[in-house]
Amino acid sequence: MTHAHAPTTPRSTLVVTAHAGDFVWRAGGAIALAAARGEKVTIACLTFGERGESARAWREGKDLAQIKALRRDEAERAAATLGAEVRFLDAGDHPLLPTPELTDRLVALYRETQPNVVLTHPADDPYNGDHPAAHRMALEARILAQAIGYPADGEVIGAPPVFYFEPHQPEMSGFRPEVLLDITEVWETKRKAMECLAAQRHLWDYYTDLAVRRGVQLRRNAGPNLGLAHRTLAEAYMRPYPQIAKELA
């Protein structure tokens, strides 16, 4: 006699980003890998990056509503390319400011998605105040979503590990590449997603070169005998909380 196994809930990743393009440049490989494994990936874009991340569109004479629509379309196509769902909170950028309503919406999203992993910005970025603001909001909402008495719909969450993706100016932002993620097998997917972001075309080559450099570091730290591809590409991450393990590896 056989017993049918209850369907398992797929793992969930929540990505909290300040602007519509951040998730592609900084975490597109991690998102594509998770989606390829059949995991659910939800991206929370706090803003469209309409004021501070869309200079080309402003110079072309587009107005605010047109730029928001442009950035929404780009982000939706990029997320679909990576295999993820994107949610837009439209909180306004430059500056991105916390509000009780925005906190409530983020807490509700944590409880809805029940993430196993959270990806977001690191704490420091002297070039863009929206990124540290998104960092603080992501971590605060994670804590509040664990609080059983916090007035939000959904079940409380556990304590999903958090990974900080790499900022644009890592040396100036105190970023240390503590985790190097091999994204070689999904690189072409990430590159296609990057090319959806025509409003920031100037970043395509920069983030391609960065993936190559982090890939060199990955190979160097992995050792010479692991059968890694000669051209390995990677993304770098930091961890703010301790890694939980039963053995060192």
PDB file of N, CA, C and O in Angstrom, residues 14-85:
ATOM      1  N   LEU A  14      12.916  36.396  -0.498  1.00  0.00           N
ATOM      2  CA  LEU A  14      12.389  37.755  -0.560  1.00  0.00           C
ATOM      3  C   LEU A  14      13.554  38.711  -0.785  1.00  0.00           C
ATOM      4  O   LEU A  14      14.543  38.680  -0.045  1.00  0.00           O
ATOM      5  N   VAL A  15      13.427  39.545  -1.799  1.00  0.00           N
ATOM      6  CA  VAL A  15      14.453  40.527  -2.132  1.00  0.00           C
ATOM      7  C   VAL A  15      13.865  41.913  -1.907  1.00  0.00           C
ATOM      8  O   VAL A  15      12.837  42.252  -2.508  1.00  0.00           O
ATOM      9  N   VAL A  16      14.493  42.700  -1.046  1.00  0.00           N
ATOM     10  CA  VAL A  16      14.002  44.050  -0.754  1.00  0.00           C
ATOM     11  C   VAL A  16      15.007  45.051  -1.308  1.00  0.00           C
ATOM     12  O   VAL A  16      16.158  45.090  -0.869  1.00  0.00           O
ATOM     13  N   THR A  17      14.577  45.831  -2.305  1.00  0.00           N
ATOM     14  CA  THR A  17      15.484  46.769  -2.956  1.00  0.00           C
ATOM     15  C   THR A  17      14.899  48.173  -2.948  1.00  0.00           C
ATOM     16  O   THR A  17      13.684  48.366  -2.931  1.00  0.00           O
ATOM     17  N   ALA A  18      15.794  49.141  -2.995  1.00  0.00           N
ATOM     18  CA  ALA A  18      15.366  50.535  -2.984  1.00  0.00           C
ATOM     19  C   ALA A  18      14.734  50.944  -4.308  1.00  0.00           C
ATOM     20  O   ALA A  18      13.722  51.630  -4.338  1.00  0.00           O
ATOM     21  N   HIS A  19      15.371  50.517  -5.418  1.00  0.00           N
ATOM     22  CA  HIS A  19      14.975  51.002  -6.737  1.00  0.00           C
ATOM     23  C   HIS A  19      14.697  49.843  -7.691  1.00  0.00           C
ATOM     24  O   HIS A  19      15.121  48.713  -7.446  1.00  0.00           O
ATOM     25  N   ALA A  20      14.066  50.182  -8.799  1.00  0.00           N
ATOM     26  CA  ALA A  20      13.601  49.146  -9.718  1.00  0.00           C
ATOM     27  C   ALA A  20      14.712  48.345 -10.375  1.00  0.00           C
ATOM     28  O   ALA A  20      14.490  47.218 -10.797  1.00  0.00           O
ATOM     29  N   GLY A  21      15.927  48.891 -10.468  1.00  0.00           N
ATOM     30  CA  GLY A  21      17.005  48.150 -11.114  1.00  0.00           C
ATOM     31  C   GLY A  21      17.936  47.421 -10.164  1.00  0.00           C
ATOM     32  O   GLY A  21      18.713  46.559 -10.601  1.00  0.00           O
ATOM     33  N   ASP A  22      17.877  47.742  -8.884  1.00  0.00           N
ATOM     34  CA  ASP A  22      18.881  47.227  -7.946  1.00  0.00           C
ATOM     35  C   ASP A  22      18.933  45.707  -7.916  1.00  0.00           C
ATOM     36  O   ASP A  22      20.013  45.114  -7.831  1.00  0.00           O
ATOM     37  N   PHE A  23      17.784  45.063  -7.966  1.00  0.00           N
ATOM     38  CA  PHE A  23      17.773  43.610  -7.821  1.00  0.00           C
ATOM     39  C   PHE A  23      18.471  42.913  -8.981  1.00  0.00           C
ATOM     40  O   PHE A  23      18.998  41.807  -8.818  1.00  0.00           O
ATOM     41  N   VAL A  24      18.471  43.542 -10.146  1.00  0.00           N
ATOM     42  CA  VAL A  24      19.103  42.917 -11.311  1.00  0.00           C
ATOM     43  C   VAL A  24      20.621  42.993 -11.206  1.00  0.00           C
ATOM     44  O   VAL A  24      21.324  41.986 -11.298  1.00  0.00           O
ATOM     45  N   TRP A  25      21.144  44.205 -11.008  1.00  0.00           N
ATOM     46  CA  TRP A  25      22.600  44.374 -10.958  1.00  0.00           C
ATOM     47  C   TRP A  25      23.215  43.579  -9.822  1.00  0.00           C
ATOM     48  O   TRP A  25      24.242  42.913 -10.000  1.00  0.00           O
ATOM     49  N   ARG A  26      22.600  43.634  -8.651  1.00  0.00           N
ATOM     50  CA  ARG A  26      23.258  43.155  -7.446  1.00  0.00           C
ATOM     51  C   ARG A  26      22.931  41.699  -7.112  1.00  0.00           C
ATOM     52  O   ARG A  26      23.748  41.025  -6.489  1.00  0.00           O
ATOM     53  N   ALA A  27      21.758  41.217  -7.494  1.00  0.00           N
ATOM     54  CA  ALA A  27      21.333  39.881  -7.059  1.00  0.00           C
ATOM     55  C   ALA A  27      20.672  39.069  -8.160  1.00  0.00           C
ATOM     56  O   ALA A  27      20.059  38.046  -7.876  1.00  0.00           O
ATOM     57  N   GLY A  28      20.806  39.503  -9.413  1.00  0.00           N
ATOM     58  CA  GLY A  28      20.157  38.794 -10.503  1.00  0.00           C
ATOM     59  C   GLY A  28      20.564  37.337 -10.608  1.00  0.00           C
ATOM     60  O   GLY A  28      19.746  36.466 -10.933  1.00  0.00           O
ATOM     61  N   GLY A  29      21.830  37.051 -10.335  1.00  0.00           N
ATOM     62  CA  GLY A  29      22.290  35.663 -10.392  1.00  0.00           C
ATOM     63  C   GLY A  29      21.665  34.807  -9.310  1.00  0.00           C
ATOM     64  O   GLY A  29      21.217  33.679  -9.571  1.00  0.00           O
ATOM     65  N   ALA A  30      21.633  35.320  -8.092  1.00  0.00           N
ATOM     66  CA  ALA A  30      21.019  34.571  -6.987  1.00  0.00           C
ATOM     67  C   ALA A  30      19.541  34.331  -7.258  1.00  0.00           C
ATOM     68  O   ALA A  30      19.010  33.248  -6.977  1.00  0.00           O
ATOM     69  N   ILE A  31      18.858  35.333  -7.804  1.00  0.00           N
ATOM     70  CA  ILE A  31      17.436  35.185  -8.113  1.00  0.00           C
ATOM     71  C   ILE A  31      17.231  34.120  -9.179  1.00  0.00           C
ATOM     72  O   ILE A  31      16.372  33.237  -9.052  1.00  0.00           O
ATOM     73  N   ALA A  32      18.027  34.168 -10.246  1.00  0.00           N
ATOM     74  CA  ALA A  32      17.881  33.200 -11.334  1.00  0.00           C
ATOM     75  C   ALA A  32      18.191  31.781 -10.869  1.00  0.00           C
ATOM     76  O   ALA A  32      17.521  30.827 -11.274  1.00  0.00           O
ATOM     77  N   LEU A  33      19.190  31.628 -10.012  1.00  0.00           N
ATOM     78  CA  LEU A  33      19.518  30.297  -9.485  1.00  0.00           C
ATOM     79  C   LEU A  33      18.363  29.741  -8.658  1.00  0.00           C
ATOM     80  O   LEU A  33      17.996  28.567  -8.790  1.00  0.00           O
ATOM     81  N   ALA A  34      17.805  30.585  -7.783  1.00  0.00           N
ATOM     82  CA  ALA A  34      16.688  30.130  -6.942  1.00  0.00           C
ATOM     83  C   ALA A  34      15.495  29.749  -7.809  1.00  0.00           C
ATOM     84  O   ALA A  34      14.855  28.714  -7.594  1.00  0.00           O
ATOM     85  N   ALA A  35      15.186  30.573  -8.796  1.00  0.00           N
ATOM     86  CA  ALA A  35      14.047  30.274  -9.667  1.00  0.00           C
ATOM     87  C   ALA A  35      14.282  28.986 -10.453  1.00  0.00           C
ATOM     88  O   ALA A  35      13.355  28.184 -10.644  1.00  0.00           O
ATOM     89  N   ALA A  36      15.522  28.756 -10.888  1.00  0.00           N
ATOM     90  CA  ALA A  36      15.837  27.541 -11.643  1.00  0.00           C
ATOM     91  C   ALA A  36      15.674  26.289 -10.788  1.00  0.00           C
ATOM     92  O   ALA A  36      15.418  25.205 -11.322  1.00  0.00           O
ATOM     93  N   ARG A  37      15.809  26.439  -9.476  1.00  0.00           N
ATOM     94  CA  ARG A  37      15.606  25.307  -8.562  1.00  0.00           C
ATOM     95  C   ARG A  37      14.123  25.102  -8.228  1.00  0.00           C
ATOM     96  O   ARG A  37      13.778  24.237  -7.424  1.00  0.00           O
ATOM     97  N   GLY A  38      13.270  25.913  -8.795  1.00  0.00           N
ATOM     98  CA  GLY A  38      11.842  25.796  -8.524  1.00  0.00           C
ATOM     99  C   GLY A  38      11.392  26.563  -7.304  1.00  0.00           C
ATOM    100  O   GLY A  38      10.262  26.359  -6.826  1.00  0.00           O
ATOM    101  N   GLU A  39      12.215  27.459  -6.788  1.00  0.00           N
ATOM    102  CA  GLU A  39      11.855  28.243  -5.616  1.00  0.00           C
ATOM    103  C   GLU A  39      11.060  29.481  -6.024  1.00  0.00           C
ATOM    104  O   GLU A  39      11.168  29.967  -7.153  1.00  0.00           O
ATOM    105  N   LYS A  40      10.293  29.993  -5.088  1.00  0.00           N
ATOM    106  CA  LYS A  40       9.519  31.214  -5.330  1.00  0.00           C
ATOM    107  C   LYS A  40      10.359  32.411  -4.915  1.00  0.00           C
ATOM    108  O   LYS A  40      10.868  32.466  -3.787  1.00  0.00           O
ATOM    109  N   VAL A  41      10.502  33.357  -5.819  1.00  0.00           N
ATOM    110  CA  VAL A  41      11.273  34.572  -5.527  1.00  0.00           C
ATOM    111  C   VAL A  41      10.354  35.779  -5.684  1.00  0.00           C
ATOM    112  O   VAL A  41       9.737  35.969  -6.742  1.00  0.00           O
ATOM    113  N   THR A  42      10.266  36.579  -4.637  1.00  0.00           N
ATOM    114  CA  THR A  42       9.454  37.796  -4.651  1.00  0.00           C
ATOM    115  C   THR A  42      10.372  38.991  -4.446  1.00  0.00           C
ATOM    116  O   THR A  42      11.197  38.995  -3.524  1.00  0.00           O
ATOM    117  N   ILE A  43      10.238  39.974  -5.295  1.00  0.00           N
ATOM    118  CA  ILE A  43      11.070  41.175  -5.227  1.00  0.00           C
ATOM    119  C   ILE A  43      10.196  42.343  -4.794  1.00  0.00           C
ATOM    120  O   ILE A  43       9.182  42.640  -5.442  1.00  0.00           O
ATOM    121  N   ALA A  44      10.572  42.994  -3.708  1.00  0.00           N
ATOM    122  CA  ALA A  44       9.880  44.189  -3.239  1.00  0.00           C
ATOM    123  C   ALA A  44      10.694  45.405  -3.663  1.00  0.00           C
ATOM    124  O   ALA A  44      11.743  45.689  -3.092  1.00  0.00           O
ATOM    125  N   CYS A  45      10.222  46.120  -4.681  1.00  0.00           N
ATOM    126  CA  CYS A  45      10.860  47.366  -5.105  1.00  0.00           C
ATOM    127  C   CYS A  45      10.181  48.512  -4.369  1.00  0.00           C
ATOM    128  O   CYS A  45       9.018  48.817  -4.627  1.00  0.00           O
ATOM    129  N   LEU A  46      10.914  49.121  -3.464  1.00  0.00           N
ATOM    130  CA  LEU A  46      10.309  50.180  -2.668  1.00  0.00           C
ATOM    131  C   LEU A  46       9.984  51.402  -3.511  1.00  0.00           C
ATOM    132  O   LEU A  46       9.033  52.136  -3.211  1.00  0.00           O
ATOM    133  N   THR A  47      10.774  51.661  -4.556  1.00  0.00           N
ATOM    134  CA  THR A  47      10.519  52.788  -5.458  1.00  0.00           C
ATOM    135  C   THR A  47      10.833  52.362  -6.885  1.00  0.00           C
ATOM    136  O   THR A  47      11.447  51.329  -7.125  1.00  0.00           O
ATOM    137  N   PHE A  48      10.454  53.201  -7.829  1.00  0.00           N
ATOM    138  CA  PHE A  48      10.803  52.961  -9.223  1.00  0.00           C
ATOM    139  C   PHE A  48      12.189  53.522  -9.566  1.00  0.00           C
ATOM    140  O   PHE A  48      12.675  53.306 -10.675  1.00  0.00           O
ATOM    141  N   GLY A  49      12.798  54.258  -8.639  1.00  0.00           N
ATOM    142  CA  GLY A  49      14.046  54.936  -8.979  1.00  0.00           C
ATOM    143  C   GLY A  49      13.805  56.063  -9.974  1.00  0.00           C
ATOM    144  O   GLY A  49      14.654  56.409 -10.785  1.00  0.00           O
ATOM    145  N   GLU A  50      12.635  56.677  -9.852  1.00  0.00           N
ATOM    146  CA  GLU A  50      12.195  57.609 -10.878  1.00  0.00           C
ATOM    147  C   GLU A  50      12.917  58.955 -10.821  1.00  0.00           C
ATOM    148  O   GLU A  50      13.103  59.610 -11.847  1.00  0.00           O
ATOM    149  N   ARG A  51      13.367  59.357  -9.639  1.00  0.00           N
ATOM    150  CA  ARG A  51      14.001  60.673  -9.533  1.00  0.00           C
ATOM    151  C   ARG A  51      15.519  60.597  -9.635  1.00  0.00           C
ATOM    152  O   ARG A  51      16.141  61.432 -10.308  1.00  0.00           O
ATOM    153  N   GLY A  52      16.105  59.622  -8.972  1.00  0.00           N
ATOM    154  CA  GLY A  52      17.563  59.589  -8.895  1.00  0.00           C
ATOM    155  C   GLY A  52      18.239  58.534  -9.735  1.00  0.00           C
ATOM    156  O   GLY A  52      19.474  58.545  -9.860  1.00  0.00           O
ATOM    157  N   GLU A  53      17.472  57.627 -10.346  1.00  0.00           N
ATOM    158  CA  GLU A  53      18.082  56.517 -11.079  1.00  0.00           C
ATOM    159  C   GLU A  53      17.668  56.521 -12.547  1.00  0.00           C
ATOM    160  O   GLU A  53      17.838  55.511 -13.239  1.00  0.00           O
ATOM    161  N   SER A  54      17.149  57.620 -13.026  1.00  0.00           N
ATOM    162  CA  SER A  54      16.576  57.658 -14.378  1.00  0.00           C
ATOM    163  C   SER A  54      16.986  58.921 -15.127  1.00  0.00           C
ATOM    164  O   SER A  54      16.188  59.539 -15.832  1.00  0.00           O
ATOM    165  N   ALA A  55      18.257  59.293 -15.014  1.00  0.00           N
ATOM    166  CA  ALA A  55      18.721  60.560 -15.592  1.00  0.00           C
ATOM    167  C   ALA A  55      18.495  60.620 -17.100  1.00  0.00           C
ATOM    168  O   ALA A  55      18.108  61.666 -17.643  1.00  0.00           O
ATOM    169  N   ARG A  56      18.729  59.504 -17.780  1.00  0.00           N
ATOM    170  CA  ARG A  56      18.573  59.494 -19.235  1.00  0.00           C
ATOM    171  C   ARG A  56      17.144  59.853 -19.643  1.00  0.00           C
ATOM    172  O   ARG A  56      16.924  60.636 -20.572  1.00  0.00           O
ATOM    173  N   ALA A  57      16.165  59.293 -18.927  1.00  0.00           N
ATOM    174  CA  ALA A  57      14.768  59.568 -19.264  1.00  0.00           C
ATOM    175  C   ALA A  57      14.411  61.026 -19.002  1.00  0.00           C
ATOM    176  O   ALA A  57      13.658  61.639 -19.783  1.00  0.00           O
ATOM    177  N   TRP A  58      14.927  61.588 -17.920  1.00  0.00           N
ATOM    178  CA  TRP A  58      14.665  63.011 -17.650  1.00  0.00           C
ATOM    179  C   TRP A  58      15.251  63.880 -18.758  1.00  0.00           C
ATOM    180  O   TRP A  58      14.606  64.851 -19.212  1.00  0.00           O
ATOM    181  N   ARG A  59      16.472  63.546 -19.199  1.00  0.00           N
ATOM    182  CA  ARG A  59      17.109  64.353 -20.248  1.00  0.00           C
ATOM    183  C   ARG A  59      16.371  64.230 -21.572  1.00  0.00           C
ATOM    184  O   ARG A  59      16.458  65.133 -22.416  1.00  0.00           O
ATOM    185  N   GLU A  60      15.662  63.123 -21.763  1.00  0.00           N
ATOM    186  CA  GLU A  60      14.869  62.946 -22.983  1.00  0.00           C
ATOM    187  C   GLU A  60      13.539  63.696 -22.924  1.00  0.00           C
ATOM    188  O   GLU A  60      12.777  63.674 -23.888  1.00  0.00           O
ATOM    189  N   GLY A  61      13.267  64.353 -21.779  1.00  0.00           N
ATOM    190  CA  GLY A  61      12.066  65.172 -21.663  1.00  0.00           C
ATOM    191  C   GLY A  61      10.847  64.459 -21.125  1.00  0.00           C
ATOM    192  O   GLY A  61       9.740  65.017 -21.139  1.00  0.00           O
ATOM    193  N   LYS A  62      11.002  63.240 -20.613  1.00  0.00           N
ATOM    194  CA  LYS A  62       9.864  62.508 -20.061  1.00  0.00           C
ATOM    195  C   LYS A  62       9.455  63.107 -18.724  1.00  0.00           C
ATOM    196  O   LYS A  62      10.292  63.645 -17.983  1.00  0.00           O
ATOM    197  N   ASP A  63       8.166  63.005 -18.385  1.00  0.00           N
ATOM    198  CA  ASP A  63       7.703  63.503 -17.095  1.00  0.00           C
ATOM    199  C   ASP A  63       7.691  62.363 -16.067  1.00  0.00           C
ATOM    200  O   ASP A  63       8.017  61.209 -16.393  1.00  0.00           O
ATOM    201  N   LEU A  64       7.309  62.695 -14.839  1.00  0.00           N
ATOM    202  CA  LEU A  64       7.411  61.729 -13.746  1.00  0.00           C
ATOM    203  C   LEU A  64       6.560  60.490 -14.005  1.00  0.00           C
ATOM    204  O   LEU A  64       7.018  59.358 -13.809  1.00  0.00           O
ATOM    205  N   ALA A  65       5.339  60.676 -14.442  1.00  0.00           N
ATOM    206  CA  ALA A  65       4.459  59.529 -14.686  1.00  0.00           C
ATOM    207  C   ALA A  65       5.023  58.636 -15.790  1.00  0.00           C
ATOM    208  O   ALA A  65       4.971  57.402 -15.694  1.00  0.00           O
ATOM    209  N   GLN A  66       5.563  59.227 -16.830  1.00  0.00           N
ATOM    210  CA  GLN A  66       6.149  58.452 -17.921  1.00  0.00           C
ATOM    211  C   GLN A  66       7.373  57.669 -17.448  1.00  0.00           C
ATOM    212  O   GLN A  66       7.572  56.519 -17.844  1.00  0.00           O
ATOM    213  N   ILE A  67       8.172  58.301 -16.599  1.00  0.00           N
ATOM    214  CA  ILE A  67       9.377  57.626 -16.114  1.00  0.00           C
ATOM    215  C   ILE A  67       9.014  56.461 -15.205  1.00  0.00           C
ATOM    216  O   ILE A  67       9.608  55.377 -15.290  1.00  0.00           O
ATOM    217  N   LYS A  68       8.017  56.653 -14.342  1.00  0.00           N
ATOM    218  CA  LYS A  68       7.572  55.539 -13.500  1.00  0.00           C
ATOM    219  C   LYS A  68       7.089  54.375 -14.361  1.00  0.00           C
ATOM    220  O   LYS A  68       7.406  53.206 -14.089  1.00  0.00           O
ATOM    221  N   ALA A  69       6.324  54.676 -15.389  1.00  0.00           N
ATOM    222  CA  ALA A  69       5.815  53.625 -16.267  1.00  0.00           C
ATOM    223  C   ALA A  69       6.961  52.923 -16.984  1.00  0.00           C
ATOM    224  O   ALA A  69       6.955  51.687 -17.132  1.00  0.00           O
ATOM    225  N   LEU A  70       7.954  53.693 -17.420  1.00  0.00           N
ATOM    226  CA  LEU A  70       9.122  53.122 -18.084  1.00  0.00           C
ATOM    227  C   LEU A  70       9.877  52.178 -17.162  1.00  0.00           C
ATOM    228  O   LEU A  70      10.210  51.046 -17.530  1.00  0.00           O
ATOM    229  N   ARG A  71      10.137  52.643 -15.933  1.00  0.00           N
ATOM    230  CA  ARG A  71      10.917  51.832 -15.002  1.00  0.00           C
ATOM    231  C   ARG A  71      10.136  50.597 -14.539  1.00  0.00           C
ATOM    232  O   ARG A  71      10.706  49.539 -14.283  1.00  0.00           O
ATOM    233  N   ARG A  72       8.819  50.736 -14.396  1.00  0.00           N
ATOM    234  CA  ARG A  72       7.986  49.582 -14.058  1.00  0.00           C
ATOM    235  C   ARG A  72       8.097  48.524 -15.154  1.00  0.00           C
ATOM    236  O   ARG A  72       8.303  47.341 -14.877  1.00  0.00           O
ATOM    237  N   ASP A  73       7.956  48.962 -16.405  1.00  0.00           N
ATOM    238  CA  ASP A  73       8.016  48.018 -17.522  1.00  0.00           C
ATOM    239  C   ASP A  73       9.374  47.321 -17.561  1.00  0.00           C
ATOM    240  O   ASP A  73       9.446  46.095 -17.741  1.00  0.00           O
ATOM    241  N   GLU A  74      10.445  48.072 -17.395  1.00  0.00           N
ATOM    242  CA  GLU A  74      11.780  47.475 -17.421  1.00  0.00           C
ATOM    243  C   GLU A  74      11.935  46.443 -16.305  1.00  0.00           C
ATOM    244  O   GLU A  74      12.436  45.327 -16.536  1.00  0.00           O
ATOM    245  N   ALA A  75      11.520  46.811 -15.089  1.00  0.00           N
ATOM    246  CA  ALA A  75      11.683  45.914 -13.941  1.00  0.00           C
ATOM    247  C   ALA A  75      10.820  44.665 -14.082  1.00  0.00           C
ATOM    248  O   ALA A  75      11.250  43.560 -13.723  1.00  0.00           O
ATOM    249  N   GLU A  76       9.617  44.822 -14.604  1.00  0.00           N
ATOM    250  CA  GLU A  76       8.755  43.657 -14.792  1.00  0.00           C
ATOM    251  C   GLU A  76       9.355  42.685 -15.804  1.00  0.00           C
ATOM    252  O   GLU A  76       9.334  41.459 -15.599  1.00  0.00           O
ATOM    253  N   ARG A  77       9.895  43.213 -16.887  1.00  0.00           N
ATOM    254  CA  ARG A  77      10.512  42.341 -17.883  1.00  0.00           C
ATOM    255  C   ARG A  77      11.776  41.676 -17.339  1.00  0.00           C
ATOM    256  O   ARG A  77      12.029  40.495 -17.602  1.00  0.00           O
ATOM    257  N   ALA A  78      12.559  42.426 -16.561  1.00  0.00           N
ATOM    258  CA  ALA A  78      13.767  41.858 -15.969  1.00  0.00           C
ATOM    259  C   ALA A  78      13.423  40.758 -14.969  1.00  0.00           C
ATOM    260  O   ALA A  78      14.040  39.687 -14.959  1.00  0.00           O
ATOM    261  N   ALA A  79      12.424  41.012 -14.119  1.00  0.00           N
ATOM    262  CA  ALA A  79      12.019  40.006 -13.130  1.00  0.00           C
ATOM    263  C   ALA A  79      11.505  38.754 -13.818  1.00  0.00           C
ATOM    264  O   ALA A  79      11.825  37.619 -13.417  1.00  0.00           O
ATOM    265  N   ALA A  80      10.704  38.921 -14.864  1.00  0.00           N
ATOM    266  CA  ALA A  80      10.189  37.763 -15.600  1.00  0.00           C
ATOM    267  C   ALA A  80      11.324  36.971 -16.229  1.00  0.00           C
ATOM    268  O   ALA A  80      11.303  35.729 -16.245  1.00  0.00           O
ATOM    269  N   THR A  81      12.318  37.666 -16.734  1.00  0.00           N
ATOM    270  CA  THR A  81      13.478  36.989 -17.314  1.00  0.00           C
ATOM    271  C   THR A  81      14.200  36.137 -16.272  1.00  0.00           C
ATOM    272  O   THR A  81      14.637  35.017 -16.563  1.00  0.00           O
ATOM    273  N   LEU A  82      14.291  36.655 -15.060  1.00  0.00           N
ATOM    274  CA  LEU A  82      14.968  35.930 -13.974  1.00  0.00           C
ATOM    275  C   LEU A  82      14.100  34.837 -13.363  1.00  0.00           C
ATOM    276  O   LEU A  82      14.605  33.967 -12.653  1.00  0.00           O
ATOM    277  N   GLY A  83      12.783  34.884 -13.609  1.00  0.00           N
ATOM    278  CA  GLY A  83      11.868  33.895 -13.046  1.00  0.00           C
ATOM    279  C   GLY A  83      11.257  34.307 -11.730  1.00  0.00           C
ATOM    280  O   GLY A  83      10.857  33.453 -10.930  1.00  0.00           O
ATOM    281  N   ALA A  84      11.164  35.616 -11.484  1.00  0.00           N
ATOM    282  CA  ALA A  84      10.679  36.128 -10.204  1.00  0.00           C
ATOM    283  C   ALA A  84       9.426  36.979 -10.390  1.00  0.00           C
ATOM    284  O   ALA A  84       9.091  37.413 -11.490  1.00  0.00           O
ATOM    285  N   GLU A  85       8.758  37.235  -9.271  1.00  0.00           N
ATOM    286  CA  GLU A  85       7.615  38.155  -9.220  1.00  0.00           C
ATOM    287  C   GLU A  85       8.072  39.447  -8.575  1.00  0.00           C
ATOM    288  O   GLU A  85       8.790  39.428  -7.571  1.00  0.00           O
TER     289      GLU A  85
END
